[in-house]
Short mmCIF file of C-alpha atoms in Angstrom, two decimals:
data_model
loop_
_atom_site.label_atom_id
_atom_site.label_comp_id
_atom_site.label_asym_id
_atom_site.label_seq_id
_atom_site.Cartn_x
_atom_site.Cartn_y
_atom_site.Cartn_z
CA MET A 65 -0.05 -14.63 41.29
CA THR A 66 -3.37 -13.06 42.26
CA ARG A 67 -6.55 -13.72 40.30
CA GLN A 68 -6.27 -10.20 38.88
CA GLU A 69 -2.72 -10.78 37.66
CA ARG A 70 -3.74 -14.06 36.05
CA ALA A 71 -6.64 -12.34 34.30
CA ALA A 72 -4.38 -9.58 32.99
CA ARG A 73 -1.90 -12.15 31.72
CA THR A 74 -4.63 -14.13 29.96
CA ARG A 75 -5.98 -10.97 28.33
CA CYS A 76 -2.51 -10.11 27.09
CA GLU A 77 -2.00 -13.62 25.71
CA LEU A 78 -5.36 -13.50 23.93
CA VAL A 79 -4.51 -10.19 22.30
CA HIS A 80 -1.13 -11.49 21.13
CA ALA A 81 -2.53 -14.77 19.81
CA ALA A 82 -5.27 -12.88 17.96
CA ALA A 83 -2.68 -10.50 16.49
CA VAL A 84 -0.69 -13.44 15.11
CA LEU A 85 -3.78 -15.08 13.59
CA PHE A 86 -5.21 -11.85 12.16
CA GLU A 87 -1.86 -11.14 10.55
CA GLN A 88 -1.59 -14.62 9.06
CA GLN A 89 -5.19 -15.13 7.97
CA GLY A 90 -6.95 -11.76 7.98
CA PHE A 91 -9.88 -10.85 10.17
CA ALA A 92 -12.63 -12.77 8.36
CA GLN A 93 -10.87 -16.16 8.43
CA THR A 94 -9.81 -16.01 12.09
CA THR A 95 -12.13 -17.73 14.57
CA LEU A 96 -12.55 -17.27 18.33
CA ASN A 97 -11.98 -21.01 18.72
CA GLY A 98 -8.67 -20.68 16.93
CA ILE A 99 -7.61 -17.92 19.32
CA CYS A 100 -8.64 -19.96 22.38
CA ARG A 101 -6.73 -22.97 21.03
CA GLU A 102 -3.52 -20.93 20.65
CA VAL A 103 -3.67 -19.70 24.23
CA GLY A 104 -5.05 -22.92 25.69
CA VAL A 105 -8.10 -21.40 27.39
CA SER A 106 -11.84 -22.09 27.21
CA SER A 107 -14.19 -19.88 25.20
CA GLY A 108 -15.70 -18.85 28.55
CA ALA A 109 -12.33 -17.41 29.56
CA LEU A 110 -12.13 -15.50 26.29
CA HIS A 111 -15.64 -14.10 26.70
CA PHE A 112 -14.75 -12.88 30.17
CA HIS A 113 -12.41 -10.41 28.43
CA PHE A 114 -13.91 -9.86 24.97
CA GLU A 115 -17.49 -9.91 23.75
CA ASN A 116 -16.57 -10.99 20.23
CA LYS A 117 -13.89 -11.04 17.56
CA ALA A 118 -14.42 -7.38 16.69
CA ALA A 119 -13.72 -6.42 20.31
CA ILE A 120 -10.30 -8.13 20.19
CA ALA A 121 -9.51 -6.49 16.86
CA ASN A 122 -10.49 -3.12 18.31
CA ALA A 123 -8.18 -3.69 21.28
CA ILE A 124 -5.27 -4.45 18.91
CA GLU A 125 -6.00 -1.47 16.68
CA GLU A 126 -6.27 0.87 19.64
CA LYS A 127 -2.98 -0.31 21.11
CA ALA A 128 -1.24 -0.04 17.71
CA SER A 129 -2.74 3.40 17.15
CA SER A 130 -1.65 4.71 20.49
CA THR A 131 1.90 3.39 19.97
CA LEU A 132 2.12 4.94 16.50
CA ARG A 133 0.47 8.17 17.58
CA HIS A 134 3.01 8.45 20.36
CA THR A 135 5.87 7.82 17.89
CA VAL A 136 4.58 10.27 15.34
CA SER A 137 3.70 13.12 17.67
CA ARG A 138 6.77 12.83 19.87
CA GLN A 139 9.06 15.84 19.74
CA ARG A 140 12.56 14.68 18.90
CA PRO A 141 15.81 16.56 19.44
CA ARG A 142 16.15 18.88 16.47
CA ARG A 143 19.50 17.83 15.09
CA ALA A 144 18.97 19.60 11.79
CA GLY A 145 15.55 21.21 11.72
CA ALA A 146 12.07 19.80 11.23
CA LEU A 147 13.05 18.04 8.00
CA GLN A 148 15.51 15.83 9.92
CA GLU A 149 12.78 15.17 12.47
CA LEU A 150 10.53 13.94 9.64
CA ILE A 151 13.31 11.66 8.37
CA ASP A 152 13.93 10.31 11.89
CA THR A 153 10.22 9.75 12.51
CA SER A 154 9.83 7.81 9.25
CA HIS A 155 12.67 5.51 10.31
CA VAL A 156 11.17 4.89 13.75
CA LEU A 157 7.80 4.11 12.16
CA VAL A 158 9.31 1.50 9.87
CA ALA A 159 11.28 -0.05 12.74
CA GLN A 160 8.06 -0.35 14.73
CA LEU A 161 6.24 -2.01 11.85
CA ARG A 162 9.11 -4.46 11.64
CA ASP A 163 9.60 -5.22 15.34
CA ASP A 164 6.26 -4.72 17.07
CA LEU A 165 3.71 -7.47 16.44
CA ILE A 166 0.76 -5.46 17.77
CA VAL A 167 1.61 -2.45 15.58
CA ARG A 168 1.98 -4.64 12.50
CA SER A 169 -1.28 -6.46 13.17
CA GLY A 170 -3.11 -3.23 13.99
CA VAL A 171 -2.03 -1.61 10.73
CA ARG A 172 -2.98 -4.76 8.86
CA LEU A 173 -6.43 -4.74 10.49
CA SER A 174 -7.08 -1.11 9.69
CA HIS A 175 -6.60 -2.02 5.99
CA ASP A 176 -8.78 -5.12 6.12
CA ILE A 177 -11.88 -4.26 4.16
CA ALA A 178 -13.76 -7.11 5.84
CA ARG A 179 -13.60 -5.16 9.07
CA GLN A 180 -15.04 -1.97 7.61
CA GLY A 181 -12.55 -0.04 9.72
CA GLY A 182 -10.91 3.03 8.33
CA PRO A 183 -7.20 3.65 7.85
CA ALA A 184 -7.32 6.18 10.68
CA PHE A 185 -3.63 6.15 11.51
CA ARG A 186 -2.75 6.85 7.90
CA GLN A 187 -4.60 10.16 8.08
CA GLU A 188 -2.81 11.15 11.27
CA TRP A 189 0.52 10.32 9.67
CA GLN A 190 -0.32 12.44 6.60
CA ALA A 191 -1.24 15.36 8.84
CA ARG A 192 2.03 15.00 10.76
CA VAL A 193 4.11 14.83 7.55
CA ARG A 194 2.50 18.03 6.38
CA ALA A 195 2.93 19.81 9.72
CA LEU A 196 6.63 18.91 9.94
CA LEU A 197 7.20 20.09 6.36
CA GLU A 198 5.49 23.40 7.15
CA GLU A 199 7.81 23.76 10.15
CA ALA A 200 10.78 22.81 7.99
CA LYS A 201 9.87 25.62 5.64
CA GLU A 202 9.94 28.00 8.59
CA ASP A 203 13.23 26.83 10.06
CA GLY A 204 14.94 26.68 6.67
CA SER A 205 15.65 22.94 6.57
CA LEU A 206 13.25 22.73 3.58
CA ALA A 207 14.43 24.78 0.60
CA PRO A 208 12.27 27.86 -0.13
CA GLY A 209 11.16 26.97 -3.67
CA VAL A 210 9.74 23.55 -2.75
CA SER A 211 5.98 22.81 -2.69
CA VAL A 212 4.99 21.44 0.73
CA ALA A 213 1.89 19.75 -0.75
CA GLU A 214 3.90 17.96 -3.41
CA VAL A 215 6.58 16.76 -1.01
CA ALA A 216 3.97 15.70 1.56
CA ALA A 217 2.22 13.61 -1.11
CA THR A 218 5.46 11.94 -2.19
CA VAL A 219 6.53 11.15 1.40
CA THR A 220 3.04 9.70 2.02
CA LEU A 221 3.22 7.57 -1.14
CA ALA A 222 6.59 6.14 -0.17
CA THR A 223 5.72 5.39 3.45
CA VAL A 224 2.29 3.88 2.68
CA GLY A 225 3.96 1.86 -0.09
CA LEU A 226 6.42 0.61 2.50
CA MET A 227 3.63 -0.46 4.84
CA ALA A 228 1.88 -2.29 1.97
CA LEU A 229 5.03 -4.02 0.69
CA GLY A 230 6.18 -4.82 4.23
CA ARG A 231 2.98 -6.79 4.86
CA SER A 232 3.95 -9.49 2.37
CA ASP A 233 7.75 -9.12 2.46
CA THR A 234 9.40 -7.90 5.66
CA GLU A 235 12.66 -7.29 3.73
CA TRP A 236 11.15 -3.90 2.85
CA LEU A 237 11.08 -2.96 6.53
CA SER A 238 14.86 -3.25 6.94
CA GLY A 239 15.26 0.52 6.89
CA SER A 240 17.49 0.65 3.82
CA SER A 241 14.58 1.46 1.51
CA VAL A 242 13.64 4.46 3.70
CA THR A 243 17.25 5.60 3.58
CA GLY A 244 17.31 5.13 -0.20
CA PHE A 245 14.15 7.19 -0.60
CA TRP A 246 15.51 10.08 1.46
CA ARG A 247 18.88 9.94 -0.26
CA LEU A 248 17.12 10.34 -3.59
CA VAL A 249 14.84 13.25 -2.66
CA LEU A 250 16.98 15.13 -0.11
CA PRO A 251 19.10 17.04 -2.66
CA GLN A 252 15.87 18.59 -3.99
CA LEU A 253 14.51 19.36 -0.54
CA ALA A 254 17.36 20.49 1.66
CA GLY A 255 17.67 24.18 2.49
CA ALA A 256 21.11 25.65 1.71
CA ASP A 257 22.25 25.85 5.36
CA PHE A 258 21.14 22.29 6.07
CA ALA A 259 22.37 20.41 2.99
CA ASP A 260 25.46 19.01 4.72
CA ARG A 261 23.76 18.21 8.00
CA LEU A 262 20.67 16.30 6.88
CA ASP A 263 21.14 12.56 7.37
CA PRO A 264 19.01 10.21 5.23
CA CYS A 265 19.77 7.28 7.56
CA GLY A 266 17.83 8.88 10.40
CA ALA A 267 18.58 8.85 14.09
CA ALA A 268 16.53 5.76 14.89
CA ALA A 269 19.32 3.35 14.02
CA MET C 245 -29.31 -12.59 -30.06
CA THR C 246 -28.22 -16.22 -30.12
CA ARG C 247 -28.10 -18.33 -26.99
CA GLN C 248 -24.29 -18.14 -27.14
CA GLU C 249 -24.34 -14.33 -27.28
CA ARG C 250 -26.76 -14.17 -24.36
CA ALA C 251 -24.52 -16.49 -22.32
CA ALA C 252 -21.45 -14.34 -23.07
CA ARG C 253 -23.32 -11.23 -22.03
CA THR C 254 -24.49 -12.80 -18.77
CA ARG C 255 -20.95 -13.93 -17.99
CA CYS C 256 -19.66 -10.42 -18.58
CA GLU C 257 -22.39 -8.93 -16.38
CA LEU C 258 -21.61 -11.41 -13.59
CA VAL C 259 -17.91 -10.53 -13.69
CA HIS C 260 -18.66 -6.80 -13.55
CA ALA C 261 -21.20 -7.12 -10.72
CA ALA C 262 -18.75 -9.27 -8.75
CA ALA C 263 -15.97 -6.72 -9.35
CA VAL C 264 -18.17 -3.95 -7.90
CA LEU C 265 -19.10 -6.01 -4.83
CA PHE C 266 -15.56 -7.31 -4.19
CA GLU C 267 -14.29 -3.75 -4.38
CA GLN C 268 -16.95 -2.47 -1.98
CA GLN C 269 -17.00 -5.32 0.51
CA GLY C 270 -13.90 -7.43 -0.02
CA PHE C 271 -13.88 -11.07 -1.06
CA ALA C 272 -14.96 -12.66 2.24
CA GLN C 273 -18.11 -10.56 2.68
CA THR C 274 -19.39 -10.90 -0.90
CA THR C 275 -21.93 -13.67 -1.50
CA LEU C 276 -22.94 -15.48 -4.69
CA ASN C 277 -26.56 -14.53 -3.93
CA GLY C 278 -25.56 -10.88 -3.81
CA ILE C 279 -23.92 -11.17 -7.22
CA CYS C 280 -26.99 -12.91 -8.71
CA ARG C 281 -29.23 -10.21 -7.24
CA GLU C 282 -27.19 -7.43 -8.87
CA VAL C 283 -27.43 -9.03 -12.30
CA GLY C 284 -30.99 -10.35 -11.87
CA VAL C 285 -30.22 -13.99 -12.68
CA SER C 286 -30.79 -17.27 -10.82
CA SER C 287 -27.99 -19.05 -8.99
CA GLY C 288 -28.33 -21.79 -11.62
CA ALA C 289 -27.39 -19.26 -14.30
CA LEU C 290 -24.37 -18.19 -12.27
CA HIS C 291 -23.23 -21.79 -11.75
CA PHE C 292 -23.45 -22.40 -15.49
CA HIS C 293 -20.49 -19.98 -15.77
CA PHE C 294 -18.65 -20.20 -12.44
CA GLU C 295 -18.21 -23.08 -10.01
CA ASN C 296 -17.88 -20.80 -6.99
CA LYS C 297 -16.90 -17.37 -5.73
CA ALA C 298 -13.18 -18.08 -6.08
CA ALA C 299 -13.68 -18.88 -9.78
CA ILE C 300 -15.22 -15.42 -10.39
CA ALA C 301 -12.43 -13.75 -8.44
CA ASN C 302 -9.87 -15.68 -10.49
CA ALA C 303 -11.54 -14.51 -13.72
CA ILE C 304 -11.32 -10.87 -12.55
CA GLU C 305 -7.72 -11.20 -11.41
CA GLU C 306 -6.70 -12.85 -14.68
CA LYS C 307 -8.34 -10.16 -16.76
CA ALA C 308 -6.79 -7.39 -14.63
CA SER C 309 -3.40 -9.08 -14.80
CA SER C 310 -3.49 -9.45 -18.55
CA THR C 311 -4.48 -5.78 -19.00
CA LEU C 312 -1.73 -4.59 -16.66
CA ARG C 313 0.84 -6.98 -18.10
CA HIS C 314 0.05 -5.65 -21.56
CA THR C 315 0.42 -2.04 -20.32
CA VAL C 316 3.64 -2.70 -18.50
CA SER C 317 5.37 -4.75 -21.18
CA ARG C 318 4.29 -2.62 -24.14
CA GLN C 319 7.13 -0.93 -25.95
CA ARG C 320 6.39 2.77 -26.17
CA PRO C 321 7.92 5.31 -28.52
CA ARG C 322 11.23 6.33 -26.94
CA ARG C 323 10.77 10.08 -26.69
CA ALA C 324 13.62 10.50 -24.26
CA GLY C 325 15.16 7.14 -23.47
CA ALA C 326 14.04 4.30 -21.22
CA LEU C 327 13.64 6.60 -18.22
CA GLN C 328 10.88 8.52 -20.00
CA GLU C 329 9.29 5.19 -20.92
CA LEU C 330 9.22 4.29 -17.21
CA ILE C 331 7.59 7.64 -16.39
CA ASP C 332 5.00 7.18 -19.14
CA THR C 333 4.26 3.61 -18.06
CA SER C 334 3.71 4.69 -14.44
CA HIS C 335 1.18 7.28 -15.63
CA VAL C 336 -0.71 4.77 -17.78
CA LEU C 337 -0.82 2.32 -14.84
CA VAL C 338 -2.37 4.91 -12.56
CA ALA C 339 -4.89 5.94 -15.21
CA GLN C 340 -5.94 2.31 -15.57
CA LEU C 341 -6.37 1.89 -11.82
CA ARG C 342 -8.56 4.98 -11.89
CA ASP C 343 -10.66 4.24 -14.98
CA ASP C 344 -10.85 0.45 -15.33
CA LEU C 345 -13.17 -1.26 -12.83
CA ILE C 346 -11.81 -4.75 -13.54
CA VAL C 347 -8.20 -3.64 -13.08
CA ARG C 348 -9.05 -1.88 -9.83
CA SER C 349 -10.98 -4.85 -8.49
CA GLY C 350 -8.31 -7.32 -9.64
CA VAL C 351 -5.57 -5.39 -7.84
CA ARG C 352 -7.77 -5.16 -4.76
CA LEU C 353 -8.37 -8.92 -4.82
CA SER C 354 -4.72 -9.76 -5.19
CA HIS C 355 -4.14 -7.89 -1.90
CA ASP C 356 -7.07 -9.48 -0.08
CA ILE C 357 -5.53 -11.78 2.50
CA ALA C 358 -8.81 -13.70 2.80
CA ARG C 359 -8.23 -14.97 -0.74
CA GLN C 360 -4.73 -16.26 -0.05
CA GLY C 361 -3.75 -15.02 -3.50
CA GLY C 362 -0.38 -13.49 -4.08
CA PRO C 363 0.39 -9.97 -5.30
CA ALA C 364 1.65 -11.45 -8.56
CA PHE C 365 1.30 -8.33 -10.65
CA ARG C 366 3.34 -6.33 -8.15
CA GLN C 367 6.32 -8.60 -8.76
CA GLU C 368 6.03 -8.19 -12.53
CA TRP C 369 5.88 -4.44 -12.14
CA GLN C 370 8.98 -4.44 -9.92
CA ALA C 371 10.83 -6.51 -12.53
CA ARG C 372 9.79 -4.10 -15.30
CA VAL C 373 10.84 -1.03 -13.27
CA ARG C 374 14.25 -2.58 -12.80
CA ALA C 375 14.61 -3.60 -16.44
CA LEU C 376 13.70 -0.13 -17.72
CA LEU C 377 16.16 1.48 -15.30
CA GLU C 378 18.91 -0.87 -16.49
CA GLU C 379 18.11 0.18 -20.07
CA ALA C 380 18.03 3.83 -19.01
CA LYS C 381 21.54 3.40 -17.64
CA GLU C 382 22.62 2.07 -21.04
CA ASP C 383 20.98 4.77 -23.13
CA GLY C 384 22.14 7.56 -20.82
CA SER C 385 18.71 8.81 -19.69
CA LEU C 386 19.67 7.68 -16.16
CA ALA C 387 22.69 9.52 -14.79
CA PRO C 388 25.82 7.33 -14.44
CA GLY C 389 26.34 7.67 -10.66
CA VAL C 390 22.82 6.54 -9.72
CA SER C 391 22.12 3.16 -8.06
CA VAL C 392 19.56 1.22 -10.12
CA ALA C 393 18.56 -0.88 -7.09
CA GLU C 394 17.91 2.19 -4.94
CA VAL C 395 15.88 4.00 -7.59
CA ALA C 396 13.93 0.84 -8.42
CA ALA C 397 13.02 0.45 -4.73
CA THR C 398 11.87 4.08 -4.46
CA VAL C 399 9.77 3.91 -7.66
CA THR C 400 8.21 0.68 -6.35
CA LEU C 401 7.43 2.26 -2.95
CA ALA C 402 5.75 5.25 -4.56
CA THR C 403 3.67 3.28 -7.06
CA VAL C 404 2.57 0.60 -4.57
CA GLY C 405 1.74 3.42 -2.13
CA LEU C 406 -0.39 4.97 -4.83
CA MET C 407 -2.27 1.71 -5.40
CA ALA C 408 -2.87 1.38 -1.63
CA LEU C 409 -3.98 4.99 -1.13
CA GLY C 410 -6.07 4.93 -4.32
CA ARG C 411 -8.13 2.05 -2.96
CA SER C 412 -9.69 4.20 -0.25
CA ASP C 413 -9.37 7.64 -1.89
CA THR C 414 -9.44 7.88 -5.70
CA GLU C 415 -8.14 11.46 -5.51
CA TRP C 416 -4.69 9.86 -5.35
CA LEU C 417 -5.22 8.37 -8.80
CA SER C 418 -5.63 11.75 -10.50
CA GLY C 419 -2.14 11.60 -11.95
CA SER C 420 -0.86 14.72 -10.22
CA SER C 421 0.77 12.73 -7.42
CA VAL C 422 2.72 10.66 -9.98
CA THR C 423 3.83 13.87 -11.67
CA GLY C 424 4.83 15.33 -8.28
CA PHE C 425 6.87 12.25 -7.47
CA TRP C 426 8.76 12.35 -10.76
CA ARG C 427 9.29 16.09 -10.52
CA LEU C 428 10.94 15.59 -7.14
CA VAL C 429 13.26 12.73 -8.09
CA LEU C 430 14.05 13.53 -11.76
CA PRO C 431 16.76 16.12 -11.05
CA GLN C 432 18.70 13.37 -9.24
CA LEU C 433 18.10 10.79 -11.93
CA ALA C 434 18.32 12.49 -15.30
CA GLY C 435 21.43 11.94 -17.43
CA ALA C 436 23.08 15.19 -18.60
CA ASP C 437 21.88 14.91 -22.23
CA PHE C 438 18.31 14.16 -21.16
CA ALA C 439 17.74 16.64 -18.33
CA ASP C 440 15.79 19.08 -20.50
CA ARG C 441 13.80 16.47 -22.37
CA LEU C 442 12.45 14.30 -19.56
CA ASP C 443 8.81 15.09 -18.84
CA PRO C 444 7.46 14.22 -15.36
CA CYS C 445 3.86 14.53 -16.61
CA GLY C 446 4.27 11.52 -18.88
CA ALA C 447 2.85 10.92 -22.32
CA ALA C 448 -0.32 9.18 -21.12
CA ALA C 449 -2.23 12.41 -20.60
#
């Protein structure tokens, strides 16, 4: 392994160790010494990569953001209009929160008031929910009489609730609660031509 | 004013000042000196009432919990079965989060990972949602084919989402998002004899 490869591996290990500690203890309680101890490196080695604790947190948040942004903005095959794409995207999001440590830690950090960061991803997600619902109105997967603003708000409430509940109890991230939500609201939302084709379980599974 | 009255007033002022600072900065960043400065008392006066920062936070959380517990467990006039009572209770909850500083700060604290406290109220609320839905099944306000567990999960997602979103943007606590949620799900939930009587706006307003 070259020196460069070793450095990249150490950086990666530091980010992962920090993600675990931030998730367990929050930003304020986590120390640089604690992170070094987990990885088994000196504080000099840590400072070679990161100036301070905030710099590591930023690295985690940026990586989580870019993963989520990619998930959310990705065009999926339109099985049954934009409404199905919204359902599928919500399932992928929840699966990522469940399975990807960096995503989970990044979302946690962006809600940690001690960090004074903003819930930036949340706003992007809200914008995407709204955009997909507008498209669904166009393509007919969303029924004509339905208020996009009202549905967007309800989808946002449910998904943000899931992120909040999933932080203390990962049972919520199993996917069945997303399915249950969609099953409950779909009959009100589905356009006539799409009612039989929309699948509350999503395509992620 | 007697010495006892003065002491009670100071205690109340300390709790309120701490609630403001915890809400703005989180638990970890708030200092006892900052709290004293807000109220204009010495640290000796503060220590007469509270041993440390955690003791003030506990006092806020206990007061918030007892207010919310009272709200949630209160029997309301059954205008249209237990399902309407659940709708009304959700509206009162949101109004309290919006209007009551101690409740807002207490809920915030119970989610602050730096405090290592548990989201105790959340569990009580989940239990109450479930109990009211079971009753609604009995009295016919909830339609027979509906899964109590699935509806309970969705109501929990939406209300916890509201608490989370309301922490950074109080617009969410206006009550209209609760109404929108109920409007969307009620057609799936309402028992035949209750469909016309159930009111998504709740009785709180």
